[in-house]
Short mmCIF file of C-alpha atoms in Angstrom, two decimals:
data_model
loop_
_atom_site.label_atom_id
_atom_site.label_comp_id
_atom_site.label_asym_id
_atom_site.label_seq_id
_atom_site.Cartn_x
_atom_site.Cartn_y
_atom_site.Cartn_z
CA MET A 207 -7.45 10.36 12.67
CA ASN A 208 -4.90 11.05 15.02
CA TYR A 209 -1.94 13.97 14.02
CA GLN A 210 0.22 14.89 16.90
CA PHE A 211 3.05 17.97 16.86
CA PHE A 212 6.06 17.38 19.01
CA ASN A 213 7.61 20.22 20.49
CA ASN A 214 11.26 19.28 22.29
CA LYS A 215 13.11 21.35 24.03
CA ASN A 216 16.36 21.01 26.26
CA SER A 217 15.63 17.66 26.35
CA LEU A 218 11.93 18.10 27.76
CA SER A 219 9.22 16.45 25.33
CA MET A 220 6.51 18.12 25.26
CA THR A 221 2.89 16.14 22.87
CA LYS A 222 -0.15 17.73 22.04
CA GLN A 223 -2.45 16.12 20.12
CA LEU A 224 -4.77 17.35 18.05
CA VAL A 225 -7.59 14.64 17.52
CA ILE A 226 -9.79 15.00 14.11
CA LYS A 227 -13.05 12.85 13.27
CA ASP A 228 -12.71 10.73 9.84
CA ALA A 229 -14.88 12.85 7.53
CA THR A 230 -17.89 10.99 6.12
CA TYR A 231 -19.45 11.51 2.74
CA VAL A 232 -21.68 13.51 3.59
CA LYS A 233 -19.46 15.51 5.38
CA ASP A 234 -16.37 15.96 3.97
CA VAL A 235 -15.82 19.50 2.92
CA LEU A 236 -16.77 20.94 6.72
CA ILE A 237 -14.45 18.29 7.90
CA SER A 238 -12.23 19.43 6.15
CA MET A 239 -12.49 23.04 6.59
CA ARG A 240 -12.14 22.45 10.09
CA THR A 241 -9.05 19.74 9.75
CA ASN A 242 -7.10 22.57 8.08
CA SER A 243 -8.13 25.42 10.20
CA LEU A 244 -7.04 23.68 13.16
CA ILE A 245 -4.18 22.82 11.89
CA LYS A 246 -3.02 26.19 10.29
CA LYS A 247 -3.47 27.52 13.68
CA GLU A 248 -1.08 24.98 15.29
CA LEU A 249 1.44 25.42 12.67
CA GLU A 250 1.02 29.68 13.27
CA ALA A 251 1.89 29.31 16.98
CA VAL A 252 4.66 27.28 16.29
CA ALA A 253 5.88 29.62 13.51
CA LYS A 254 5.55 32.26 16.02
CA ARG A 255 7.55 31.29 18.75
CA LYS A 256 10.02 30.35 15.63
CA GLY A 257 10.24 34.03 15.06
CA MET A 258 8.69 32.97 11.37
CA ASN A 259 5.72 33.92 9.40
CA LEU A 260 3.43 30.40 8.76
CA THR A 261 4.76 30.78 5.06
CA ASP A 262 7.89 30.57 5.79
CA TYR A 263 7.71 27.82 8.31
CA ILE A 264 5.94 25.56 5.97
CA ASN A 265 8.21 25.90 3.26
CA ALA A 266 11.19 25.27 5.68
CA MET A 267 9.52 21.71 6.79
CA MET A 268 8.95 21.07 3.49
CA ILE A 269 13.02 21.74 2.78
CA ASP A 270 14.18 19.66 5.80
CA ASN A 271 11.65 16.83 4.81
CA LEU A 272 12.89 16.62 1.12
CA LYS A 273 16.70 17.38 2.49
CA GLN A 274 15.49 13.69 4.85
CA GLU A 275 14.70 12.30 1.47
CA GLY A 276 18.15 12.13 -0.20
CA ILE A 277 16.86 15.66 -2.04
CA SER A 278 18.89 18.68 -2.15
CA ILE A 279 17.57 22.26 -2.08
CA THR A 280 18.81 25.10 -2.43
CA VAL A 281 17.26 28.57 -1.48
CA ASN A 282 18.01 31.40 -3.78
CA HIS A 283 16.65 34.40 -1.37
CA GLN A 284 16.11 37.50 -3.78
CA LEU A 285 14.61 41.03 -3.32
#
């Protein structure tokens, strides 16, 4: 599996690619844990660059994806 993360900034395109090997039956759990760890590390770095924590960044990504699918999202921030 190849996962690509794209970062466009000021019309310059920078691509970072994580290559994750296909899982075998015996090693599914270990590879899944390794894959999740790699992806989490990259997401944390992107979130930090945007001044967000990981949870807020993932929520923002999910909301953006849902909006692209035509699903309206309203976020109500309450303390």
